Coordinates of C-alpha atoms in Angstrom, one line a residue:
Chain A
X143 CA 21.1 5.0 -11.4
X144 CA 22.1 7.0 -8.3
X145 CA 26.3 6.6 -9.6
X146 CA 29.2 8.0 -7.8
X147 CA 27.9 11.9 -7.5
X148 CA 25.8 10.9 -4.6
X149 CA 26.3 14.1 -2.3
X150 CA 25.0 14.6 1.4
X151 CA 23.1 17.4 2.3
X152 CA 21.6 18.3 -1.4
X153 CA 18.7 20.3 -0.8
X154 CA 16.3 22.8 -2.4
X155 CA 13.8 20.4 -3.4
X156 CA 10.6 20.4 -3.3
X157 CA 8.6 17.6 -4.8
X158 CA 5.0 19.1 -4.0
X159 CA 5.9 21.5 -6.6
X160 CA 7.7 18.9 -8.9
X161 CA 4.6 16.7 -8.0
X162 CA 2.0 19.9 -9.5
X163 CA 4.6 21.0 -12.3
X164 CA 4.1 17.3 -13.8
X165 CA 0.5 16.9 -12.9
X166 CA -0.6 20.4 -14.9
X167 CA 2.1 18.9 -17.7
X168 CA 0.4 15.8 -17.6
X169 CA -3.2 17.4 -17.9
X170 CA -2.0 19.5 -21.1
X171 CA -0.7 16.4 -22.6
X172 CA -4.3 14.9 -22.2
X173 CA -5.9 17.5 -23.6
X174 CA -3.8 17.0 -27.0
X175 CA -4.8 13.6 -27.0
X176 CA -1.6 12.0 -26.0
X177 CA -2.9 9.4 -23.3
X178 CA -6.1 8.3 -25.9
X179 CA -4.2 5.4 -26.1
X180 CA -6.4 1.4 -25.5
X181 CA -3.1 0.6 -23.5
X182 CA -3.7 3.2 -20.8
X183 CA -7.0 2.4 -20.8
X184 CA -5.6 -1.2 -20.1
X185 CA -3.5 -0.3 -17.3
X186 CA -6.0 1.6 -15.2
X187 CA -7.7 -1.0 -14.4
X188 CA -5.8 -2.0 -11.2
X189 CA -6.1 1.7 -10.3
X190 CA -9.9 1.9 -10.0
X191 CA -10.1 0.3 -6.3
X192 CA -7.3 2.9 -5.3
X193 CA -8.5 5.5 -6.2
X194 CA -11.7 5.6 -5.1
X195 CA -11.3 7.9 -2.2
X196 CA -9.9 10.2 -4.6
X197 CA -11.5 13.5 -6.3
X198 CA -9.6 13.1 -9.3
X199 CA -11.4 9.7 -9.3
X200 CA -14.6 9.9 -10.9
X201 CA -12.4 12.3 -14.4
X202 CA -10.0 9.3 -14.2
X203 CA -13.0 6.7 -14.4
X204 CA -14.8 8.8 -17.1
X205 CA -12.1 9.1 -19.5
X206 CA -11.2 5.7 -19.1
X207 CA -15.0 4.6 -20.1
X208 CA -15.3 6.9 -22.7
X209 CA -12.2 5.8 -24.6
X210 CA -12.8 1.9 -24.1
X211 CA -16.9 2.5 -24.6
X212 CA -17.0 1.6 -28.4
X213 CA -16.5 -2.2 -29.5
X214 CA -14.8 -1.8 -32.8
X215 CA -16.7 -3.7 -35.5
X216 CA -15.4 -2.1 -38.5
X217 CA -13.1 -3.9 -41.1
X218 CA -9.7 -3.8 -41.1
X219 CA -6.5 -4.4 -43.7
X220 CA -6.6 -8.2 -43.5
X221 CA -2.8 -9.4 -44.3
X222 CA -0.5 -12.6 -44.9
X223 CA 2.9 -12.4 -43.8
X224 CA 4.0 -15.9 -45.5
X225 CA 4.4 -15.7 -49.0
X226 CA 3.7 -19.1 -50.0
X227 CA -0.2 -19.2 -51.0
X228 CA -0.1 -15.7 -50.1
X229 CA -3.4 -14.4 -52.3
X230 CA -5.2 -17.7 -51.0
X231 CA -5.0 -17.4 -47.4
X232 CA -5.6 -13.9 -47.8
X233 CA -9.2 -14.6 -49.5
X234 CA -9.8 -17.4 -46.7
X235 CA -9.3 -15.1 -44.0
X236 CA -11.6 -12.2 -45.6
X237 CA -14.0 -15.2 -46.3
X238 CA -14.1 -16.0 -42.2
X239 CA -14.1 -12.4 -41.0
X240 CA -17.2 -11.5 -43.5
X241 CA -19.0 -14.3 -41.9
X242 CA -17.5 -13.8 -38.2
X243 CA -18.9 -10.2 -38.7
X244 CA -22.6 -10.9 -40.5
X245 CA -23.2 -13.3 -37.2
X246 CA -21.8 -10.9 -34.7
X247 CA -22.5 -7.6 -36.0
X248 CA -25.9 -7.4 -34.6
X249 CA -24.8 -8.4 -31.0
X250 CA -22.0 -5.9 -31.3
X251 CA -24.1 -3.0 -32.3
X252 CA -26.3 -3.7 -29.9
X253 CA -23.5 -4.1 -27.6
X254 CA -22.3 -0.6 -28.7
X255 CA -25.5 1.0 -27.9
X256 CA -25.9 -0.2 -24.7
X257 CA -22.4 1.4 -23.7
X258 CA -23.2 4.6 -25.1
X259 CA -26.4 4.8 -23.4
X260 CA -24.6 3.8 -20.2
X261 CA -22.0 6.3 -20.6
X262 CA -24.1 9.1 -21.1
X263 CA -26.4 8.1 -18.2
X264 CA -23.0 8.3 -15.9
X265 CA -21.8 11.3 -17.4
X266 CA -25.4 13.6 -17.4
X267 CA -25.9 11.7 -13.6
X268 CA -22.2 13.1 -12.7
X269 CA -22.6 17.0 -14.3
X270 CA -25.9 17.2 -12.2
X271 CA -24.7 15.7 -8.9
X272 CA -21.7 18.5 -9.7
X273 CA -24.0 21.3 -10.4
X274 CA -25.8 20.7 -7.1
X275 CA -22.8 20.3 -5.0
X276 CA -21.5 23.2 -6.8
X277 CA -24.6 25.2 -5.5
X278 CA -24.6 24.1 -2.4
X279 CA -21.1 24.6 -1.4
X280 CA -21.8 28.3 -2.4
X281 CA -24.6 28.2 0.0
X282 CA -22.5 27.3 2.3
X283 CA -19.9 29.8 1.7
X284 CA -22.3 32.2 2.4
X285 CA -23.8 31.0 5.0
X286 CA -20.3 31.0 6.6
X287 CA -19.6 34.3 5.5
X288 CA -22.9 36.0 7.1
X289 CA -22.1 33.9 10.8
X290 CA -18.3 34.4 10.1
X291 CA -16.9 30.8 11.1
X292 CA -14.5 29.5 9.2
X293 CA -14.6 28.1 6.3
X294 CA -13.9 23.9 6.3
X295 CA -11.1 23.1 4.4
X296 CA -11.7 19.7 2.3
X297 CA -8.8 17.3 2.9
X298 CA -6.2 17.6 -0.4
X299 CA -4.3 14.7 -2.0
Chain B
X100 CA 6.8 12.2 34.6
X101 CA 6.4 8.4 35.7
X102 CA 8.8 5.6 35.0
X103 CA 6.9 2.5 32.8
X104 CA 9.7 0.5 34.4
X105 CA 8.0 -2.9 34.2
X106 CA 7.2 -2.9 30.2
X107 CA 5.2 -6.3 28.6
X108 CA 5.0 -6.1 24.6
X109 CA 2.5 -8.4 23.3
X110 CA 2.1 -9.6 20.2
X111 CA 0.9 -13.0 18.5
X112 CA 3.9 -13.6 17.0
X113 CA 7.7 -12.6 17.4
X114 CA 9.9 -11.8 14.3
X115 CA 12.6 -14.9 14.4
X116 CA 14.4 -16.4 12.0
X117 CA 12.4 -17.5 8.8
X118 CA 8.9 -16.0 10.9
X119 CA 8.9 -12.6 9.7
X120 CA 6.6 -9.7 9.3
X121 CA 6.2 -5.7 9.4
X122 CA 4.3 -5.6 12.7
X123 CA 6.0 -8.1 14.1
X124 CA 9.6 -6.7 13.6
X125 CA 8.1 -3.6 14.4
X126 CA 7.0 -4.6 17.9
X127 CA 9.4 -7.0 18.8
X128 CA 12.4 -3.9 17.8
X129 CA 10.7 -1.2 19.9
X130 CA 11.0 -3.9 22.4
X131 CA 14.8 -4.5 22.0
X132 CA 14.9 -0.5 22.5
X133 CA 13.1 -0.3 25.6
X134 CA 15.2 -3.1 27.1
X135 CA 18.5 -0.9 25.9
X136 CA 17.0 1.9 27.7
X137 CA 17.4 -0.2 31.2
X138 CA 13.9 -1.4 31.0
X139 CA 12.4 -4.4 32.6
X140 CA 10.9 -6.0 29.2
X141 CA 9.0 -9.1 28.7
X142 CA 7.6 -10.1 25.2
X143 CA 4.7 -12.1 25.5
X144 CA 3.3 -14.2 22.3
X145 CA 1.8 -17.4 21.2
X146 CA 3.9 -20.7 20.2
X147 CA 2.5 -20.1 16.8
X148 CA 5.5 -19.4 13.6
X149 CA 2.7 -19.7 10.6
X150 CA 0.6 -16.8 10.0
X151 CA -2.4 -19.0 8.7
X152 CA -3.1 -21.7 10.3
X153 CA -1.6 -20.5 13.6
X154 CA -0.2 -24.1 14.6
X155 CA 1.2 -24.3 18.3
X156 CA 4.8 -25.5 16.8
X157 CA 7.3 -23.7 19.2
X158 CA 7.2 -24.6 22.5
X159 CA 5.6 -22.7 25.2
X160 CA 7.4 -21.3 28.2
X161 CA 10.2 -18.8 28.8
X162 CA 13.4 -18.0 26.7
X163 CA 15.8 -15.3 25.3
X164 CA 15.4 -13.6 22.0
X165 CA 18.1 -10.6 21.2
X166 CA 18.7 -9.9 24.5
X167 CA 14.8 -10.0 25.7
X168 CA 13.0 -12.6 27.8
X169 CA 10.1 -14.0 25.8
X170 CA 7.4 -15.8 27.1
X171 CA 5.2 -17.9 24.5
X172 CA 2.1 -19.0 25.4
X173 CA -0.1 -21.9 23.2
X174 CA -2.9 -20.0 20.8
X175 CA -6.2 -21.9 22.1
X176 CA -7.0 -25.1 20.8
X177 CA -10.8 -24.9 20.9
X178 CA -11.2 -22.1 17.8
X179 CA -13.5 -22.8 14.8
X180 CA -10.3 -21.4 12.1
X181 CA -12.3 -22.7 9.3
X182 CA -15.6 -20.4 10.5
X183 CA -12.9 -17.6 11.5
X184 CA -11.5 -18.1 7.6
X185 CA -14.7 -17.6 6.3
X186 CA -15.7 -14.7 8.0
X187 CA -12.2 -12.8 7.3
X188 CA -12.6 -13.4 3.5
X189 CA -16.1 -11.9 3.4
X190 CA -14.8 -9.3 5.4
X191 CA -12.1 -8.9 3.1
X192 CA -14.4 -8.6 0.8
X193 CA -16.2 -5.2 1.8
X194 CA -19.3 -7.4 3.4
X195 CA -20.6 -6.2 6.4
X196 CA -20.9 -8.5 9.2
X197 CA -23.7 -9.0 11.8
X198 CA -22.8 -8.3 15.6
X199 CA -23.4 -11.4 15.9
X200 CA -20.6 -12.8 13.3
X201 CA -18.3 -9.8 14.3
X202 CA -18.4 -11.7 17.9
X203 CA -18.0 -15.4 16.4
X204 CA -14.8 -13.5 14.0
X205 CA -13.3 -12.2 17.6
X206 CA -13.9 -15.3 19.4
X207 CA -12.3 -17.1 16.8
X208 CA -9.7 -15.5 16.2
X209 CA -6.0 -15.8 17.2
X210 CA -6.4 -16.3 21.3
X211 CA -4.6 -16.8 23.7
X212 CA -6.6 -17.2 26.9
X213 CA -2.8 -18.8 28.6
X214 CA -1.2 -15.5 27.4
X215 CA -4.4 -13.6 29.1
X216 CA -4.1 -15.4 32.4
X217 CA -0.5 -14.9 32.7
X218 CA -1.1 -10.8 32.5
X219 CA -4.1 -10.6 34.5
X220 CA -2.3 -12.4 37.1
X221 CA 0.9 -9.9 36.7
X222 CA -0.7 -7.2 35.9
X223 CA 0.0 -5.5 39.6
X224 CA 3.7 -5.7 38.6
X225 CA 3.6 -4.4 35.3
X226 CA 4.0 -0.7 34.8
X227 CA 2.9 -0.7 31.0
X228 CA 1.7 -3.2 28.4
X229 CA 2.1 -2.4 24.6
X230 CA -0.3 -4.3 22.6
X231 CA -0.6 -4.7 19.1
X232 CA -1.7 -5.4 15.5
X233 CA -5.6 -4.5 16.5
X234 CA -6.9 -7.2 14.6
X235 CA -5.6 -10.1 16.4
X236 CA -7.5 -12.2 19.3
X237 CA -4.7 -11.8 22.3
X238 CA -4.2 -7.6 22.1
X239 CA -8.1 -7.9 22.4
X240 CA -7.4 -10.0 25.4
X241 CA -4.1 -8.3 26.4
X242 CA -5.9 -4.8 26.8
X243 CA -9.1 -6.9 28.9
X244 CA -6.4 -8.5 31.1
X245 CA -4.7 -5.1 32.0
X246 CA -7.9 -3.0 32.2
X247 CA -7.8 1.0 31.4
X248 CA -3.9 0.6 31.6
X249 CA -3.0 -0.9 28.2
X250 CA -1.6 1.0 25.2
X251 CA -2.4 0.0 22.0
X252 CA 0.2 -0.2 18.7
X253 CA -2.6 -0.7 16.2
X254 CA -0.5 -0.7 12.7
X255 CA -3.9 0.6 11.1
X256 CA -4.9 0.6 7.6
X257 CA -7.8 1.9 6.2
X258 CA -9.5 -1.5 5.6
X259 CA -12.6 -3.0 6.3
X260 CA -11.5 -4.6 9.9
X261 CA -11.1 -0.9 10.7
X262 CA -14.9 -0.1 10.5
X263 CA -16.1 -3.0 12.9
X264 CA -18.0 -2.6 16.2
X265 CA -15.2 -4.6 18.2
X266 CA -12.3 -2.6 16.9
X267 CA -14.3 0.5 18.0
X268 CA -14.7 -1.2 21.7
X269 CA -10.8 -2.0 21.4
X270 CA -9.9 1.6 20.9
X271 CA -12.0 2.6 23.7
X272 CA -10.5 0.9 26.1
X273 CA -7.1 1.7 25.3
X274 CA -5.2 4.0 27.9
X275 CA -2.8 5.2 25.2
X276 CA -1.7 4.5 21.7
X277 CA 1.4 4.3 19.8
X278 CA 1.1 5.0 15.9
X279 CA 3.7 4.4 13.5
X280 CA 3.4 7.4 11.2
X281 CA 1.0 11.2 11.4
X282 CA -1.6 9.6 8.7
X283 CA -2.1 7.1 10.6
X284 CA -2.6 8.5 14.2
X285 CA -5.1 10.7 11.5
X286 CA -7.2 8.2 9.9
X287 CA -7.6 6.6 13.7
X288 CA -8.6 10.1 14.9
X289 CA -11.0 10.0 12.1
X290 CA -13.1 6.8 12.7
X291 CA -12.4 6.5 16.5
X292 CA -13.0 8.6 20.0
X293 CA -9.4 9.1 21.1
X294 CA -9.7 12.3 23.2
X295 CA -7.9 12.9 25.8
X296 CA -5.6 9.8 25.3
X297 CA -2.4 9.6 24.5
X298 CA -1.3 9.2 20.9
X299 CA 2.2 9.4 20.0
X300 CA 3.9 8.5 16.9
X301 CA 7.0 6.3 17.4
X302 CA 7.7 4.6 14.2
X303 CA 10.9 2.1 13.3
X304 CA 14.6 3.0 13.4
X305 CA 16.8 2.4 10.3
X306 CA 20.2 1.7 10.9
X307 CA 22.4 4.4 9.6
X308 CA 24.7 2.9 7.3
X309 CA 26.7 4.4 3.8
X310 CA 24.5 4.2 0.5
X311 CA 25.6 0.7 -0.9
X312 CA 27.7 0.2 -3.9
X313 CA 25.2 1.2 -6.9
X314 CA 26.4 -0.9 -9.3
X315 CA 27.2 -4.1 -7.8
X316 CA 23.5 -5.7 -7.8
X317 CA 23.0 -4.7 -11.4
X318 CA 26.6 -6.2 -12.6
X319 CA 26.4 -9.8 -10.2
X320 CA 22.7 -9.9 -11.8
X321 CA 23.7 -9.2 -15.3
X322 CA 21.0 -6.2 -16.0
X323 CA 22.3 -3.5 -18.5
X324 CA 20.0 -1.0 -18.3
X325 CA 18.5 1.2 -15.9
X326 CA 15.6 -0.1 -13.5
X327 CA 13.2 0.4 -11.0
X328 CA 12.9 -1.8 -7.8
X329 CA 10.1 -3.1 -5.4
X330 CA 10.7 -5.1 -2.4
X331 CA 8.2 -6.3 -0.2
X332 CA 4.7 -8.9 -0.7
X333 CA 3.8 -9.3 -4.1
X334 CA -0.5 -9.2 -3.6
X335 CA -3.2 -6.9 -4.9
X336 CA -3.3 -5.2 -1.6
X337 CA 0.5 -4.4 -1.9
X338 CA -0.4 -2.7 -5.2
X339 CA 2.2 -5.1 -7.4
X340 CA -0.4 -5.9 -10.6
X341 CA -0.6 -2.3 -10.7
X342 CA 2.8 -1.4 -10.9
X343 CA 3.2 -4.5 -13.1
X344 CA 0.7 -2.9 -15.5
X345 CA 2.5 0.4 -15.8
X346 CA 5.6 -1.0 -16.3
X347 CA 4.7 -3.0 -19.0
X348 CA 2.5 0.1 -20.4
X349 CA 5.4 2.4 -19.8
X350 CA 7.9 0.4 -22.0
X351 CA 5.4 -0.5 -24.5
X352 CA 4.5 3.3 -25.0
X353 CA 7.4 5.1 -24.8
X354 CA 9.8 2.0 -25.9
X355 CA 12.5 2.8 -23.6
X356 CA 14.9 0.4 -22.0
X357 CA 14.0 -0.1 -18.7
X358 CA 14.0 -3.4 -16.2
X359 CA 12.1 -3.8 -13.2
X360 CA 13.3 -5.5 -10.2
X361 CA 11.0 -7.7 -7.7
X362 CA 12.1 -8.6 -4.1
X363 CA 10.0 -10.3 -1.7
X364 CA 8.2 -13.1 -1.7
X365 CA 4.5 -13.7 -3.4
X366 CA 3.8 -14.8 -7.0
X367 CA 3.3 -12.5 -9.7
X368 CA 1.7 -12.4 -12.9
X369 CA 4.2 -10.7 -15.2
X370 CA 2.3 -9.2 -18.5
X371 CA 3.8 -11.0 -21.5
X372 CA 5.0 -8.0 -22.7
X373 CA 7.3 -7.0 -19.7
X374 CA 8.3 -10.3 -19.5
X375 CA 12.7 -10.9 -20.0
X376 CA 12.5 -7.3 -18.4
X377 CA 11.1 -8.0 -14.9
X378 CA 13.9 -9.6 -12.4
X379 CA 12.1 -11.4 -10.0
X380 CA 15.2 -11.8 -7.7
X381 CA 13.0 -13.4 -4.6
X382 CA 14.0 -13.3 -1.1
X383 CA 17.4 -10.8 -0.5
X384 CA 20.0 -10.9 2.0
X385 CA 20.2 -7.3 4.1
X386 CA 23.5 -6.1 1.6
X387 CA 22.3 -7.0 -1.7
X388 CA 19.3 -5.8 -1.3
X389 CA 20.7 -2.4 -0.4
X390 CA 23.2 -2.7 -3.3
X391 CA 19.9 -3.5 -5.4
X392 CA 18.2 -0.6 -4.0
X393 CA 21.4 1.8 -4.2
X394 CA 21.6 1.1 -8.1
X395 CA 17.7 1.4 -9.0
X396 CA 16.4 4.7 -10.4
X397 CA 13.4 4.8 -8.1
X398 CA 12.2 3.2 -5.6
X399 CA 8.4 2.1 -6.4
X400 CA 5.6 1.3 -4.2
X401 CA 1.8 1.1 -5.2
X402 CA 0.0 -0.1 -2.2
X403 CA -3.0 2.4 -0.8
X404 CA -2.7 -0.1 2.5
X405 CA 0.6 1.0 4.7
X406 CA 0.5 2.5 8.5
X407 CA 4.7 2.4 7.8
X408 CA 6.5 2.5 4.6
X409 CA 9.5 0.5 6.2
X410 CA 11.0 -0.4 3.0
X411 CA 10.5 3.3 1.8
X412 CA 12.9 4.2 4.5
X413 CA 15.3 1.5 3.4
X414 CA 15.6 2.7 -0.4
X415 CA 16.0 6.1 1.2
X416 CA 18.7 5.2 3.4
X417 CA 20.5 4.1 0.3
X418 CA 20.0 7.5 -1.9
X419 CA 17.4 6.1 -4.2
X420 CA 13.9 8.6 -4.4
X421 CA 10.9 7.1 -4.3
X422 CA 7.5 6.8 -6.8
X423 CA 4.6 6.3 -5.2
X424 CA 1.1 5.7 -5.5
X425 CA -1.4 9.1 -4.0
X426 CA -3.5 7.1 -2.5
X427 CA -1.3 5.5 0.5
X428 CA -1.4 8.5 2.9
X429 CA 1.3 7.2 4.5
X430 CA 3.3 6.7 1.7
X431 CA 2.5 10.1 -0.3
X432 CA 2.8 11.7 3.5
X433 CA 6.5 10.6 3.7
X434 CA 7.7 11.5 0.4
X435 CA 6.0 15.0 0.8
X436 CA 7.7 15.0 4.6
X437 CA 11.0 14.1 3.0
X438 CA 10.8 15.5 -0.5
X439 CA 12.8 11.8 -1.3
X440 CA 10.0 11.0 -4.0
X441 CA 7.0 12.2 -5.7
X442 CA 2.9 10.1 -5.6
X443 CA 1.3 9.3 -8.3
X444 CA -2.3 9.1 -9.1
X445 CA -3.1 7.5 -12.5
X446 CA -0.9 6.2 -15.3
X447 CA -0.4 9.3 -17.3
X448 CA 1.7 10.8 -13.8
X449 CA 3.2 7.6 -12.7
X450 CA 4.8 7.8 -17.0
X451 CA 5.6 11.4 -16.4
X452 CA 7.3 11.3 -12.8
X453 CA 9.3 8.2 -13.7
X454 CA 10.6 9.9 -17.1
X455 CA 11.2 12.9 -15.1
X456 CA 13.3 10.8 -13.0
X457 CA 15.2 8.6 -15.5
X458 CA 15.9 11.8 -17.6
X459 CA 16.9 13.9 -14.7
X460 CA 19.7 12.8 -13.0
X461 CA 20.3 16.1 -10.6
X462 CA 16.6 15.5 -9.2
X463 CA 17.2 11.8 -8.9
X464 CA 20.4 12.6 -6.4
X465 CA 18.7 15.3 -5.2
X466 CA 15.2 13.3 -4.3
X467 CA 17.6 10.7 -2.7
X468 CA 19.6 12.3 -0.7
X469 CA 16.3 14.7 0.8
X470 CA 15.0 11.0 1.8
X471 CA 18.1 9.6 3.1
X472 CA 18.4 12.9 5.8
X473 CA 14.7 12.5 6.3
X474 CA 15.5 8.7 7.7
X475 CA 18.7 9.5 9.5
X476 CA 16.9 12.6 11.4
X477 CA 13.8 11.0 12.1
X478 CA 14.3 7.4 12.1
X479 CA 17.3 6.9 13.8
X480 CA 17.2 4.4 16.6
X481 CA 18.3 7.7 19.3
X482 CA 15.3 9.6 18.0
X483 CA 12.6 6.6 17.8
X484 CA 13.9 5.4 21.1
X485 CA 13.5 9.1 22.6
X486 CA 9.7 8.8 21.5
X487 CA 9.0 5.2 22.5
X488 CA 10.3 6.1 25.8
X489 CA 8.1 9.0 25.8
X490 CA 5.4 7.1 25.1
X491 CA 5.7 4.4 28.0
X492 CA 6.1 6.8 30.3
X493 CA 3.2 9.1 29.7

């Protein structure tokens, strides 16, 4: 909270830097692993339609895809939190998963594949469409460079 | 330069007791300015209070309204609203329509042709006539009633009402337009021929006042730890599942205490984990909604949809920095102006800024106070006067 220390006339900051110093934090952070997390996975998906007109967009999108891609299908430590029958329900619920996954575990596979395949369609369709834009924005440096106009500046967020 | 002496402001509705609404207090407060100034104002609207079914409940004709004369005028009875309805949700929607729907959505939409009459039969003693939201039937007929001589105060978003064939003819036959913030006056320059028109940026004036008592919101409300505030609509297009989301992802993650605070009005669909740590206060009186704002750590705001952050400027004006989302240019534009608040574009940055902010208490005070000058020297009534002025007399 803002408290009593409120003081006119503070100044010195600058919150584009601030804004860059956190952003090049953030992107270390990511690279560690530290936002492969189902929960901000979750929460991005508000963000999508906002962020559209964005560069940082189409990474954001990605990442998002590839941590949510896989439906997981593999067992998991069943347990029984109340004591009484304890052993009994535990057997009942490992009885009713075993079935849940010998009916499901074809669709779910299947399901799994598809997403893969999807995602890798997306991502091979996105590092060509980069490589090309890549190449042609050096044909247009050049191009700019040999008629000396000036270069066009995209628009920065 | 000429005197606009004579000055109408139209709008379809004028901001009045419980009929309230950004453009609308917008216009009818510029209006209140230019009367101030010593001129001749007359605020012409429609007898309609509710924004969606446009009922004729006030009564038409002349009377007073802080100070200026306004003259409301009934919205015609003959409009198709459910065909109008239908067309506005598909174009909400992203669809395309037809020319030929694009005409049926004008014709239909919130007219006047009274309101019409009444200018084109004053226009010869009117210096100036400010029209404005675009997207509304009467500025469409205001600016055909006062031909080549009308200037236009748009309130422009970058939505889908922005790409359509009439609201291209509207901003051709504008004399002049009034914008409420740079981004904006840039996204119009960007989708319509303005050259060699005016375009002036005039924006709202905040009333200066002392930063409100922090604590009193948080102890009337009983809320013991820190929190974040929003105030405004609570819709998709005002970002507010978004910032619901990361709230609920931020305390989940890093398990910190931390409330959230919800002004406005709207219904909202609080994630069952944040639930017992969202306040969703409702509609505020003026002081404890600064008090509420004076005590929260930031300020947030994650609508991509806003030609004038007014609420921004009032959690500046109370010391508190803002977080908002990168892709409002108008929001991101003012806290970069300012350097009262730092944008965010995805989750990972909106946790980062905001622990940034809760852990740092110097860059919190500091963020504030950078956003409360930034309101006093540009949005104070002298200097938003000074440019409305401006404006009318160009």
């Amino acid at each position: 909270m803002n408290g009593a220390d409120f003081t006119l006339g503070a100044d010195g900051v600058d919150a584009a830097r601030i804004v860059e110093e956190i952003r090049q934090a953030v992107e270390r952070k990511r690279a560690q692993g530290l936002y492969s997390d189902p929960a901000v996975v979750r929460a991005e998906r508000w963000n999508m339609a906002a962020m559209q007109d964005d560069d940082a967009f189409l990474d954001a999108y990605l990442e998002s895809l590839r941590e949510s891609v896989v439906v997981d299908i593999n067992d998991f430590d069943i347990v029984e939190r109340r004591t009484a029958m304890a052993p009994l329900l535990r057997r009942l619920k490992r009885t009713i998963w075993e079935l849940l996954k010998f009916y499901t575990y074809r669709l779910w596979s299947q399901q799994n594949t598809v997403n893969g395949l999807l995602l890798a369609g997306i991502e091979n369709s996105e590092r060509a469409s980069r490589r090309r834009i890549a190449a042609l924005e050096a044909r247009v440096a050049a191009l700019e460079a040999r008629n000396g106009t000036t270069p066009c500046q995209p628009p920065t967020a | 330069m000429p005197t606009a002496h004579r000055v109408a402001f139209v709008c379809p509705r004028i901001a009045e007791g419980t009929t309230v609404g950004g453009a609308e207090t917008l216009i009818k407060a510029l209006a209140v300015q230019a009367k101030s100034a010593g001129r001749d104002v007359v605020f012409l609207t429609t007898c309609a209070r509710n924004h969606v079914t446009w009922a004729n409940e006030l009564p038409p004709g002349e009377r007073l309204v802080d100070g200026i004369k306004v003259i409301a005028f009934p919205v015609n009875a003959d409009r198709d609203a459910s065909l109008f309805l239908r067309l506005q949700d598909r174009l909400g929607r992203g669809r395309r329509l037809s020319q030929r729907e694009e005409d049926a959505w004008l014709r239909n939409n919130v007219r006047s042709d009274a309101l019409s009459a009444y200018l084109a039969a004053n226009s010869d003693s009117l210096d100036c006539v400010v029209a404005g939201p675009y997207l509304f039937g009467v500025v469409h007929q205001a600016v055909d009633a006062f031909p080549g001589r009308a200037t236009v105060l748009p309130c422009l978003h970058d939505e889908p009402f922005a790409h359509m064939r009439v609201a291209r003819e509207l901003f051709g036959k504008a004399r002049g337009f009034i914008f409420n913030s740079e981004p904006e006056r840039d996204l119009a320059a960007g989708l319509f021929d303005m050259a060699a028109r005016p375009q002036d940026v005039v924006g709202i004036g905040i009333d200066p006042r002392p930063p409100a008592d922090p604590a009193a919101f948080a102890a009337r409300r009983g809320i013991t730890t820190p929190y974040v505030i929003y105030s405004g609509r609570r819709e998709p297009l005002k970002g507010t599942p978004l910032l619901l989301d990361y709230f609920a992802t931020y305390r989940r993650r890093t398990g910190r205490e931390l409330a959230m605070v919800l002004t406005g009005s709207g219904a909202v669909d609080i994630p069952g984990s944040a639930k017992g740590s969202v306040h969703d206060v409702g509609f505020l009186g003026e002081a404890e909604k600064n008090e509420a704002m004076a005590g929260a750590v930031a300020f947030c705001h994650a609508s991509v949809n806003e030609s004038l952050g007014i609420v921004l400027l009032e959690a500046w004006i109370n010391g508190t920095p803002a977080l908002v989302h990168a892709g409002g240019a108008v929001l991101r534009h003012q806290c970069r102006a300012s350097n009262g608040g730092m944008w965010f574009r995805n989750y990972p940055e909106f946790e980062a800024m905001l622990a940034r902010l809760l852990d740092d208490r110097a860059l919190r005070n500091a963020m504030g106070t950078a956003g409360r000058n930034y309101v006093l020297s540009k949005y104070s009534w002298s200097a938003v006067r000074e440019r409305l002025l401006a404006a009318l007399d160009r």
